[in-house]
Amino acid sequence: DTSKLTRIDDTTWQIDPTGDMRVPGIIFADEALIEAMDDKVAEQTANVARLPGIVQASYAMPDAHWGYGFPIGGVAAFDPDEGGVVSAGGVGFDVSCGVRSLLTGLTVADIRAVQERLADALAAQIPAGVGSRSGISLNRQEMDAMLVGGAAWAVEQGWGEPEDLERIEEMGRMAGADPDCVSEQAKKRQRREMGTLGSGNHYLEIQAVEKVFDAETAAAFGLVEGEVLVTIHCGSRGLGHQIGTEFLRDMLPAAAEAGIRLPERELACAPIHSPIGQRYLGAMRAAINCALANREILGHFAREVFDRFFPEHRLPLLYDVSHNTCKVETHTVGGRPRQLYVHRKGATRAFGPAHSELPEALRGEGQPVLIGGSMGTGSHVLVGMGTGGKGFYSACHGAGRAMSRHAALKRWHGRQVVDDLAERGILIRSPSARGVAEEAPGAYKDVDQVVEVAERAGLARRVARLTPLICVKG
Ligand code: 5GP
Ligand code: MN
Ligand code: MN
């Protein structure tokens, strides 16, 4: 039902503010994507617009679909000086879930020559699936050091290289993390989960650069047609999930106490300047560090495997970026720069060239925006745009689901999906046939269409398209 949407231009749809909406809702999509989008996206985007202190607009990216409270693909910024809130549901359960890509300098032919053995070696080295373990176990002190130190901590422990850090958001270490705000239960769940992929749509994938859209940027990023990347998608595992669960629960009475009228329970939130708001931020930032450390360790495991097959090749990090966060950022709204709490849930930060948060080596081009598609179709690398800045410098984070896990499970058999992909030269290694069926390529939207719209909408520009060769799946 697109009747409540006003079309602003080719790729922008507005939900005009009605009732107690404080700002409009904006959905970035073309006609085909908006038609296919589930109705819940517009409804949830409008509901977020009713929260206190929201500024400018409540946004939904082109890959948006239904989420818990906030849509997946939702972006919203709140001003602490105007009663702004922080919301656990606006970050998501998998705090700081994100993507990193490593360059290999290897060609598709290099991989084809060892593809089966490499897939098996990666599957043996990368712990995947529910409750998977890596052999790393943290005591109390180590846990707290990890929660404060993030990827920088992992590098100190020997899992990763110092040069990686400048290619990770926040230089690999999120400031303001407070392990004392993280419950014992959350820490307990994480004790043996560092360096694991987890389940669902998390993956470690070997991908070929199939097509370059922007030769100059691709060259600066080190992306060469016919060469191969290692890409890792995962987050903060049990720790982040526990934090999300606990704070969603505790923010509900806190919202009532603060006199916030919630459009629905799932939008539980707390004023940024409240004790629970501050506790959530301390815990959420610790979970960001957990995710950054986790991806750093997984990258190290991948390097160990590649070192056995290709000892002469280093695997430098292209970039690591999260898509489930709340970050304090300065944005100009209403003609003045303001410090805002930007929630991105299933949305990727997409800073343009010259941004001070980017390392020297990327300032000329802008931030790499790493986008998953599916294990059978493709993925993309985009770049943040200087002239962009729409949706607080955000872009899509994937293709987005076209059907529910449940529907996918009815439609496909995991074994069959694996066999069909093997026919096409794509090797899947997963402990869960059920998981593979839920994640069948057909369960996702067309990623090419989504990123093309993201580009036309001015969110981020396409740099290269990637195709999968090996996918180790949770
Ligand atoms: P999410 O962060 O919402 O869990 O997933 C992000 C995106 O990853 C999805 O929207 C989907 O497009 C993509 N994705 C899911 N599974 C795979 C996979 O196995 N390989 C690749 N390349 N992308 C995937
Ligand atoms: Mn995740
Ligand atoms: Mn994710």
Short mmCIF file of C-alpha atoms and ligand atoms in Angstrom, two decimals:
data_model
loop_
_atom_site.label_atom_id
_atom_site.label_comp_id
_atom_site.label_asym_id
_atom_site.label_seq_id
_atom_site.Cartn_x
_atom_site.Cartn_y
_atom_site.Cartn_z
CA ASP A 1 0.00 0.00 0.00
CA THR A 2 1.89 3.07 -1.26
CA SER A 3 -1.09 5.43 -0.89
CA LYS A 4 0.30 7.10 2.24
CA LEU A 5 3.62 7.77 0.53
CA THR A 6 4.39 10.97 -1.32
CA ARG A 7 6.91 10.50 -4.08
CA ILE A 8 9.61 13.17 -3.76
CA ASP A 9 11.77 12.03 -6.67
CA ASP A 10 12.87 8.93 -8.55
CA THR A 11 14.27 7.22 -5.43
CA THR A 12 12.74 9.06 -2.44
CA TRP A 13 9.35 8.49 -0.81
CA GLN A 14 8.03 10.53 2.07
CA ILE A 15 5.60 9.63 4.82
CA ASP A 16 4.13 13.01 5.72
CA PRO A 17 4.00 13.65 9.45
CA THR A 18 0.57 12.96 10.89
CA GLY A 19 -0.65 12.54 14.46
CA ASP A 20 2.26 12.60 16.86
CA MET A 21 4.99 12.04 14.27
CA ARG A 22 7.66 14.65 15.02
CA VAL A 23 9.43 14.42 11.66
CA PRO A 24 8.60 12.86 8.29
CA GLY A 25 9.58 9.34 7.32
CA ILE A 26 11.79 8.92 4.26
CA ILE A 27 12.18 5.66 2.35
CA PHE A 28 14.88 5.40 -0.33
CA ALA A 29 13.63 3.05 -3.05
CA ASP A 30 12.59 2.99 -6.67
CA GLU A 31 9.09 2.04 -7.76
CA ALA A 32 9.85 -1.69 -7.98
CA LEU A 33 11.50 -1.85 -4.55
CA ILE A 34 8.74 0.14 -2.87
CA GLU A 35 6.10 -2.14 -4.42
CA ALA A 36 7.93 -5.22 -3.15
CA MET A 37 8.71 -3.79 0.29
CA ASP A 38 6.57 -5.19 3.08
CA ASP A 39 4.01 -2.68 4.42
CA LYS A 40 5.54 -2.94 7.85
CA VAL A 41 8.55 -0.86 6.73
CA ALA A 42 6.48 2.31 6.23
CA GLU A 43 4.58 1.69 9.45
CA GLN A 44 7.75 1.11 11.48
CA THR A 45 9.55 4.07 9.87
CA ALA A 46 6.57 6.26 10.85
CA ASN A 47 6.54 4.89 14.41
CA VAL A 48 10.23 5.73 14.90
CA ALA A 49 9.37 9.31 13.82
CA ARG A 50 7.22 9.59 16.95
CA LEU A 51 10.12 9.10 19.40
CA PRO A 52 11.31 12.10 21.47
CA GLY A 53 14.22 14.18 20.21
CA ILE A 54 14.35 12.67 16.71
CA VAL A 55 15.74 15.16 14.20
CA GLN A 56 15.27 15.68 10.47
CA ALA A 57 13.58 12.44 9.48
CA SER A 58 13.20 8.75 10.21
CA TYR A 59 14.89 6.91 7.33
CA ALA A 60 14.65 3.50 5.68
CA MET A 61 17.33 2.27 3.27
CA PRO A 62 16.54 0.49 -0.05
CA ASP A 63 17.08 -2.98 1.51
CA ALA A 64 14.70 -2.30 4.40
CA HIS A 65 12.43 -4.99 5.75
CA TRP A 66 10.48 -5.68 8.94
CA GLY A 67 12.52 -5.63 12.15
CA TYR A 68 11.94 -5.69 15.88
CA GLY A 69 10.55 -2.19 16.56
CA PHE A 70 12.80 -0.27 14.17
CA PRO A 71 12.88 -1.63 10.62
CA ILE A 72 16.04 -3.42 9.51
CA GLY A 73 17.56 -0.76 7.27
CA GLY A 74 16.39 2.01 9.61
CA VAL A 75 18.38 5.14 10.45
CA ALA A 76 17.35 7.67 13.09
CA ALA A 77 19.28 10.42 14.92
CA PHE A 78 18.38 11.94 18.27
CA ASP A 79 19.45 15.17 19.92
CA PRO A 80 20.30 14.71 23.63
CA ASP A 81 19.53 18.38 24.29
CA GLU A 82 16.01 18.00 22.98
CA GLY A 83 15.01 15.02 25.07
CA GLY A 84 16.53 12.60 22.60
CA VAL A 85 16.48 8.89 23.33
CA VAL A 86 18.64 5.84 22.82
CA SER A 87 16.92 2.58 21.90
CA ALA A 88 18.21 -0.98 22.18
CA GLY A 89 15.79 -1.99 19.44
CA GLY A 90 17.18 0.79 17.25
CA VAL A 91 20.60 -0.85 17.33
CA GLY A 92 19.47 -4.44 17.05
CA PHE A 93 20.27 -7.63 18.92
CA ASP A 94 23.50 -8.36 17.08
CA VAL A 95 25.25 -5.19 18.26
CA SER A 96 27.91 -4.05 15.77
CA CYS A 97 27.23 -6.85 13.33
CA GLY A 98 29.31 -5.87 10.35
CA VAL A 99 31.48 -6.76 7.43
CA ARG A 100 35.23 -6.77 6.80
CA SER A 101 37.05 -7.53 3.56
CA LEU A 102 40.69 -8.55 3.19
CA LEU A 103 42.60 -8.29 -0.08
CA THR A 104 44.57 -11.36 -1.19
CA GLY A 105 46.25 -10.41 -4.47
CA LEU A 106 45.33 -13.93 -5.61
CA THR A 107 43.45 -14.68 -8.82
CA VAL A 108 40.36 -16.79 -9.40
CA ALA A 109 42.62 -19.38 -11.07
CA ASP A 110 44.77 -19.57 -7.91
CA ILE A 111 41.65 -20.38 -5.88
CA ARG A 112 40.17 -22.82 -8.43
CA ALA A 113 43.38 -24.87 -8.26
CA VAL A 114 42.82 -25.62 -4.56
CA GLN A 115 39.15 -24.76 -4.12
CA GLU A 116 37.88 -27.97 -2.44
CA ARG A 117 40.84 -28.25 -0.09
CA LEU A 118 40.72 -24.56 0.74
CA ALA A 119 36.99 -24.76 1.49
CA ASP A 120 37.57 -27.73 3.79
CA ALA A 121 40.50 -26.04 5.53
CA LEU A 122 38.49 -22.87 6.13
CA ALA A 123 35.52 -24.88 7.39
CA ALA A 124 37.86 -26.72 9.80
CA GLN A 125 39.46 -23.50 11.07
CA ILE A 126 36.45 -21.17 11.27
CA PRO A 127 34.05 -22.16 14.06
CA ALA A 128 30.52 -21.82 12.64
CA GLY A 129 27.03 -22.69 13.82
CA VAL A 130 25.02 -22.37 17.01
CA GLY A 131 27.24 -22.59 20.08
CA SER A 132 30.43 -23.05 18.06
CA ARG A 133 33.71 -22.71 19.97
CA SER A 134 37.13 -21.52 18.86
CA GLY A 135 39.27 -22.83 21.69
CA ILE A 136 39.75 -19.28 22.96
CA SER A 137 38.43 -18.81 26.46
CA LEU A 138 38.56 -15.55 28.43
CA ASN A 139 38.80 -15.13 32.18
CA ARG A 140 37.28 -12.10 33.94
CA GLN A 141 40.22 -9.77 33.42
CA GLU A 142 40.67 -10.81 29.81
CA MET A 143 36.96 -10.32 29.13
CA ASP A 144 37.02 -6.78 30.51
CA ALA A 145 40.22 -5.97 28.59
CA MET A 146 38.59 -7.23 25.38
CA LEU A 147 35.41 -5.20 26.01
CA VAL A 148 37.50 -2.03 26.37
CA GLY A 149 40.15 -2.79 23.77
CA GLY A 150 38.24 -4.22 20.80
CA ALA A 151 40.32 -5.16 17.76
CA ALA A 152 43.31 -3.36 19.31
CA TRP A 153 43.12 -5.88 22.17
CA ALA A 154 43.00 -8.76 19.68
CA VAL A 155 46.10 -7.44 17.93
CA GLU A 156 47.91 -7.17 21.29
CA GLN A 157 47.08 -10.83 21.89
CA GLY A 158 48.64 -11.77 18.55
CA TRP A 159 45.38 -12.22 16.60
CA GLY A 160 45.83 -9.68 13.84
CA GLU A 161 48.25 -7.05 12.62
CA PRO A 162 48.74 -3.49 13.90
CA GLU A 163 48.24 -2.10 10.37
CA ASP A 164 44.68 -3.45 10.45
CA LEU A 165 43.57 -0.97 13.08
CA GLU A 166 43.41 2.19 10.98
CA ARG A 167 41.15 0.31 8.55
CA ILE A 168 38.59 -0.42 11.23
CA GLU A 169 35.92 2.01 12.44
CA GLU A 170 37.07 3.89 15.55
CA MET A 171 40.62 2.67 14.85
CA GLY A 172 39.49 -0.72 16.09
CA ARG A 173 38.64 0.45 19.59
CA MET A 174 35.32 2.07 20.53
CA ALA A 175 35.76 4.67 23.26
CA GLY A 176 33.29 4.92 26.12
CA ALA A 177 32.87 1.17 26.57
CA ASP A 178 32.11 0.19 30.17
CA PRO A 179 32.45 -3.49 31.08
CA ASP A 180 30.73 -2.77 34.41
CA CYS A 181 27.54 -2.05 32.46
CA VAL A 182 27.68 -5.54 30.89
CA SER A 183 25.86 -8.21 32.92
CA GLU A 184 27.54 -11.34 34.24
CA GLN A 185 25.19 -13.37 32.09
CA ALA A 186 26.30 -11.55 28.92
CA LYS A 187 29.97 -12.10 29.79
CA LYS A 188 29.33 -15.73 30.62
CA ARG A 189 27.73 -16.32 27.22
CA GLN A 190 30.78 -14.79 25.53
CA ARG A 191 33.50 -16.57 27.53
CA ARG A 192 34.15 -19.17 24.84
CA GLU A 193 32.67 -17.45 21.79
CA MET A 194 35.49 -15.17 20.65
CA GLY A 195 36.62 -15.99 17.12
CA THR A 196 33.38 -17.68 16.11
CA LEU A 197 30.99 -16.91 13.27
CA GLY A 198 27.78 -17.98 14.93
CA SER A 199 24.73 -19.05 12.96
CA GLY A 200 22.22 -17.59 10.55
CA ASN A 201 23.46 -15.37 7.75
CA HIS A 202 26.94 -14.86 9.14
CA TYR A 203 29.63 -16.01 6.78
CA LEU A 204 33.24 -16.10 5.75
CA GLU A 205 33.33 -15.89 1.99
CA ILE A 206 35.97 -16.06 -0.71
CA GLN A 207 34.82 -13.65 -3.41
CA ALA A 208 36.08 -12.70 -6.86
CA VAL A 209 36.01 -9.12 -8.13
CA GLU A 210 33.75 -9.71 -11.11
CA LYS A 211 33.14 -6.21 -12.34
CA VAL A 212 34.54 -2.77 -11.61
CA PHE A 213 32.14 0.19 -11.82
CA ASP A 214 34.54 2.92 -10.76
CA ALA A 215 38.09 2.22 -11.94
CA GLU A 216 39.79 5.01 -10.04
CA THR A 217 38.24 4.19 -6.66
CA ALA A 218 38.67 0.45 -7.21
CA ALA A 219 42.38 0.97 -7.88
CA ALA A 220 42.72 3.06 -4.73
CA PHE A 221 40.96 0.33 -2.72
CA GLY A 222 43.20 -2.38 -4.27
CA LEU A 223 40.27 -4.04 -6.06
CA VAL A 224 41.34 -5.67 -9.32
CA GLU A 225 39.01 -7.51 -11.67
CA GLY A 226 39.65 -11.26 -11.45
CA GLU A 227 41.31 -11.00 -8.05
CA VAL A 228 39.98 -12.44 -4.84
CA LEU A 229 38.85 -11.11 -1.44
CA VAL A 230 38.10 -12.72 1.89
CA THR A 231 34.97 -11.21 3.42
CA ILE A 232 33.68 -11.85 6.94
CA HIS A 233 30.17 -10.99 8.19
CA CYS A 234 29.40 -11.43 11.88
CA GLY A 235 28.87 -9.53 15.09
CA SER A 236 29.02 -9.60 18.87
CA ARG A 237 27.65 -13.12 19.32
CA GLY A 238 26.01 -14.09 22.60
CA LEU A 239 27.23 -11.00 24.42
CA GLY A 240 25.51 -8.51 22.13
CA HIS A 241 22.34 -10.57 22.06
CA GLN A 242 22.19 -10.74 25.84
CA ILE A 243 22.75 -6.98 26.15
CA GLY A 244 20.00 -6.27 23.61
CA THR A 245 17.58 -8.58 25.38
CA GLU A 246 18.22 -7.16 28.85
CA PHE A 247 18.05 -3.51 27.86
CA LEU A 248 14.93 -3.94 25.75
CA ARG A 249 13.30 -5.37 28.85
CA ASP A 250 14.62 -2.66 31.19
CA MET A 251 13.97 0.26 28.84
CA LEU A 252 10.23 -0.44 28.84
CA PRO A 253 9.58 0.68 32.44
CA ALA A 254 12.26 3.37 32.04
CA ALA A 255 10.35 4.87 29.09
CA ALA A 256 7.12 4.90 31.11
CA GLU A 257 8.92 6.53 34.04
CA ALA A 258 10.30 9.22 31.72
CA GLY A 259 6.77 9.90 30.47
CA ILE A 260 7.51 8.67 26.93
CA ARG A 261 4.44 7.39 25.12
CA LEU A 262 5.65 4.45 23.04
CA PRO A 263 3.89 3.70 19.74
CA GLU A 264 4.61 0.05 20.53
CA ARG A 265 6.46 -1.90 23.21
CA GLU A 266 9.19 -2.92 20.77
CA LEU A 267 10.30 0.71 20.53
CA ALA A 268 11.36 0.74 24.20
CA CYS A 269 13.91 3.49 24.71
CA ALA A 270 15.33 5.77 27.38
CA PRO A 271 16.45 9.40 27.43
CA ILE A 272 20.13 9.67 26.51
CA HIS A 273 20.64 11.70 29.69
CA SER A 274 19.13 9.03 31.96
CA PRO A 275 21.04 6.50 34.09
CA ILE A 276 19.74 3.55 32.05
CA GLY A 277 20.42 5.38 28.78
CA GLN A 278 24.03 5.89 29.89
CA ARG A 279 24.32 2.28 31.08
CA TYR A 280 23.05 1.03 27.73
CA LEU A 281 25.58 3.18 25.87
CA GLY A 282 28.42 1.82 28.05
CA ALA A 283 27.30 -1.76 27.44
CA MET A 284 26.55 -1.26 23.74
CA ARG A 285 30.01 0.23 23.17
CA ALA A 286 31.55 -2.75 24.95
CA ALA A 287 29.58 -4.97 22.57
CA ILE A 288 30.93 -2.97 19.62
CA ASN A 289 34.44 -3.80 20.86
CA CYS A 290 33.44 -7.44 21.19
CA ALA A 291 32.35 -7.49 17.54
CA LEU A 292 35.48 -5.67 16.35
CA ALA A 293 37.69 -8.10 18.29
CA ASN A 294 35.70 -11.06 17.00
CA ARG A 295 36.11 -10.05 13.35
CA GLU A 296 39.81 -9.33 13.92
CA ILE A 297 40.32 -12.85 15.31
CA LEU A 298 38.35 -14.44 12.46
CA GLY A 299 40.48 -12.48 10.01
CA HIS A 300 43.56 -13.89 11.72
CA PHE A 301 42.20 -17.45 11.39
CA ALA A 302 41.59 -16.87 7.68
CA ARG A 303 45.14 -15.58 7.28
CA GLU A 304 46.49 -18.72 8.97
CA VAL A 305 44.65 -20.91 6.48
CA PHE A 306 45.72 -18.83 3.47
CA ASP A 307 49.28 -18.90 4.74
CA ARG A 308 49.31 -22.70 4.41
CA PHE A 309 48.12 -22.54 0.78
CA PHE A 310 49.75 -19.31 -0.39
CA PRO A 311 52.67 -18.54 1.95
CA GLU A 312 53.90 -15.68 -0.25
CA HIS A 313 50.66 -13.68 0.04
CA ARG A 314 49.73 -11.21 2.76
CA LEU A 315 46.05 -10.43 3.38
CA PRO A 316 45.81 -6.70 4.11
CA LEU A 317 42.53 -5.37 5.42
CA LEU A 318 40.52 -3.22 3.00
CA TYR A 319 38.04 -2.10 5.65
CA ASP A 320 35.82 -3.20 8.53
CA VAL A 321 32.47 -1.47 9.05
CA SER A 322 29.49 -2.23 11.29
CA HIS A 323 25.82 -1.95 10.40
CA ASN A 324 24.13 -2.21 13.84
CA THR A 325 25.26 0.69 16.02
CA CYS A 326 24.42 3.90 17.81
CA LYS A 327 27.23 6.45 17.34
CA VAL A 328 27.69 10.04 18.45
CA GLU A 329 28.35 12.05 15.31
CA THR A 330 28.28 15.70 14.32
CA HIS A 331 25.79 16.52 11.56
CA THR A 332 24.49 19.83 10.34
CA VAL A 333 20.74 20.00 10.91
CA GLY A 334 18.78 23.22 10.68
CA GLY A 335 21.86 25.13 9.63
CA ARG A 336 24.01 24.29 12.66
CA PRO A 337 26.34 21.43 13.54
CA ARG A 338 24.84 19.23 16.24
CA GLN A 339 26.07 16.23 18.20
CA LEU A 340 23.56 13.50 17.46
CA TYR A 341 23.08 9.89 18.53
CA VAL A 342 22.76 8.18 15.16
CA HIS A 343 21.12 4.74 15.23
CA ARG A 344 21.86 2.54 12.24
CA LYS A 345 20.14 -0.82 12.32
CA GLY A 346 20.95 -2.87 9.26
CA ALA A 347 22.37 0.27 7.67
CA THR A 348 26.01 0.97 6.85
CA ARG A 349 27.77 4.19 7.71
CA ALA A 350 28.95 5.78 4.45
CA PHE A 351 31.28 8.71 5.11
CA GLY A 352 32.45 10.65 2.08
CA PRO A 353 35.95 11.78 1.09
CA ALA A 354 37.97 13.92 3.52
CA HIS A 355 36.05 12.77 6.58
CA SER A 356 38.27 13.06 9.65
CA GLU A 357 37.29 9.60 10.90
CA LEU A 358 38.89 7.99 7.83
CA PRO A 359 42.57 7.06 7.69
CA GLU A 360 44.86 9.09 5.44
CA ALA A 361 44.89 6.28 2.86
CA LEU A 362 41.12 6.50 2.35
CA ARG A 363 40.52 10.24 2.72
CA GLY A 364 40.81 10.85 -1.02
CA GLU A 365 38.14 8.33 -1.97
CA GLY A 366 35.77 8.04 0.96
CA GLN A 367 34.79 5.14 3.14
CA PRO A 368 34.39 1.64 1.69
CA VAL A 369 30.79 0.48 2.16
CA LEU A 370 30.73 -3.33 2.28
CA ILE A 371 27.45 -4.93 1.23
CA GLY A 372 26.43 -8.59 1.35
CA GLY A 373 24.08 -10.02 -1.24
CA SER A 374 23.69 -13.78 -0.92
CA MET A 375 25.85 -16.89 -1.08
CA GLY A 376 24.69 -17.56 -4.62
CA THR A 377 24.40 -14.21 -6.34
CA GLY A 378 26.91 -11.53 -5.44
CA SER A 379 28.00 -8.79 -3.09
CA HIS A 380 29.19 -5.22 -3.59
CA VAL A 381 31.75 -2.67 -2.50
CA LEU A 382 30.47 0.89 -2.57
CA VAL A 383 32.01 4.16 -1.44
CA GLY A 384 30.59 7.02 0.60
CA MET A 385 29.92 10.18 -1.38
CA GLY A 386 31.09 13.69 -0.56
CA THR A 387 28.01 15.24 -2.06
CA GLY A 388 25.82 12.67 -0.33
CA GLY A 389 25.19 12.91 3.35
CA LYS A 390 21.63 11.71 2.97
CA GLY A 391 20.25 9.75 5.90
CA PHE A 392 23.16 10.99 8.03
CA TYR A 393 25.69 9.44 5.66
CA SER A 394 24.18 5.97 5.57
CA ALA A 395 23.59 3.31 2.94
CA CYS A 396 22.03 -0.15 2.65
CA HIS A 397 23.75 -3.14 4.29
CA GLY A 398 22.68 -6.01 2.06
CA ALA A 399 20.07 -7.17 -0.37
CA GLY A 400 17.50 -7.54 2.37
CA ARG A 401 15.19 -10.49 2.77
CA ALA A 402 12.49 -11.03 0.16
CA MET A 403 10.84 -13.77 2.23
CA SER A 404 10.89 -14.94 5.82
CA ARG A 405 13.19 -17.70 7.07
CA HIS A 406 10.10 -19.80 7.62
CA ALA A 407 8.90 -19.37 4.03
CA ALA A 408 12.40 -20.10 2.70
CA LEU A 409 12.54 -23.31 4.73
CA LYS A 410 9.32 -24.50 3.11
CA ARG A 411 10.59 -23.68 -0.34
CA TRP A 412 14.14 -25.11 -0.36
CA HIS A 413 16.18 -28.04 0.96
CA GLY A 414 19.65 -27.17 2.24
CA ARG A 415 21.33 -30.15 0.57
CA GLN A 416 19.80 -29.22 -2.79
CA VAL A 417 20.90 -25.59 -2.47
CA VAL A 418 24.48 -26.72 -1.74
CA ASP A 419 24.48 -29.10 -4.73
CA ASP A 420 23.04 -26.52 -7.11
CA LEU A 421 25.63 -23.97 -6.08
CA ALA A 422 28.47 -26.51 -6.38
CA GLU A 423 27.36 -27.05 -10.00
CA ARG A 424 27.96 -23.36 -10.51
CA GLY A 425 31.40 -23.48 -8.91
CA ILE A 426 30.37 -22.08 -5.52
CA LEU A 427 31.33 -24.27 -2.56
CA ILE A 428 29.22 -23.96 0.59
CA ARG A 429 30.42 -25.35 3.92
CA SER A 430 27.87 -25.17 6.72
CA PRO A 431 27.05 -27.27 9.79
CA SER A 432 23.34 -26.60 9.21
CA ALA A 433 21.36 -27.70 6.14
CA ARG A 434 18.40 -25.92 7.64
CA GLY A 435 20.42 -22.70 7.89
CA VAL A 436 21.42 -22.98 4.24
CA ALA A 437 17.78 -23.38 3.19
CA GLU A 438 16.79 -20.33 5.23
CA GLU A 439 19.58 -18.39 3.54
CA ALA A 440 18.95 -19.66 0.00
CA PRO A 441 19.86 -16.98 -2.55
CA GLY A 442 16.22 -16.80 -3.66
CA ALA A 443 15.18 -15.71 -0.17
CA TYR A 444 16.92 -12.38 -0.74
CA LYS A 445 16.10 -9.40 -2.91
CA ASP A 446 18.18 -8.63 -5.97
CA VAL A 447 21.30 -7.02 -4.52
CA ASP A 448 22.25 -5.46 -7.86
CA GLN A 449 18.96 -3.60 -7.95
CA VAL A 450 19.32 -2.49 -4.32
CA VAL A 451 22.80 -1.00 -4.75
CA GLU A 452 21.87 0.58 -8.06
CA VAL A 453 19.07 2.40 -6.25
CA ALA A 454 21.40 3.29 -3.37
CA GLU A 455 23.66 4.93 -5.93
CA ARG A 456 20.86 6.75 -7.74
CA ALA A 457 19.51 7.96 -4.39
CA GLY A 458 22.92 9.47 -3.67
CA LEU A 459 23.60 7.28 -0.61
CA ALA A 460 26.80 5.62 -1.90
CA ARG A 461 28.45 4.96 -5.26
CA ARG A 462 29.14 1.49 -6.68
CA VAL A 463 32.81 0.51 -6.92
CA ALA A 464 32.86 -3.23 -7.63
CA ARG A 465 30.67 -6.30 -7.80
CA LEU A 466 31.87 -9.51 -6.16
CA THR A 467 30.86 -13.13 -6.84
CA PRO A 468 31.20 -15.97 -4.33
CA LEU A 469 33.64 -18.87 -4.75
CA ILE A 470 33.55 -20.37 -1.25
CA CYS A 471 31.11 -19.60 1.57
CA VAL A 472 31.60 -20.87 5.11
CA LYS A 473 28.19 -20.30 6.60
CA GLY A 474 27.00 -20.26 10.19
P1 5GP B 1 21.99 -9.00 8.24
O1 5GP B 1 23.07 -8.12 8.73
O2 5GP B 1 20.69 -8.25 8.16
O3 5GP B 1 21.87 -10.20 9.08
O4 5GP B 1 22.38 -9.45 6.77
C1 5GP B 1 22.98 -8.58 5.89
C2 5GP B 1 22.88 -9.03 4.45
O5 5GP B 1 23.80 -10.08 4.20
C3 5GP B 1 21.56 -9.60 4.00
O6 5GP B 1 20.62 -8.60 3.71
C4 5GP B 1 21.94 -10.40 2.78
O7 5GP B 1 21.77 -9.64 1.59
C5 5GP B 1 23.41 -10.69 2.97
N1 5GP B 1 23.73 -12.13 3.06
C6 5GP B 1 23.10 -13.09 3.79
N2 5GP B 1 23.71 -14.28 3.65
C7 5GP B 1 24.77 -14.08 2.81
C8 5GP B 1 25.80 -14.93 2.29
O8 5GP B 1 25.91 -16.12 2.57
N3 5GP B 1 26.72 -14.35 1.46
C9 5GP B 1 26.68 -13.03 1.12
N4 5GP B 1 27.64 -12.55 0.32
N5 5GP B 1 25.72 -12.22 1.60
C10 5GP B 1 24.78 -12.72 2.43
MN MN B 2 24.42 -10.32 12.62
MN MN B 3 24.72 -8.22 9.81
#
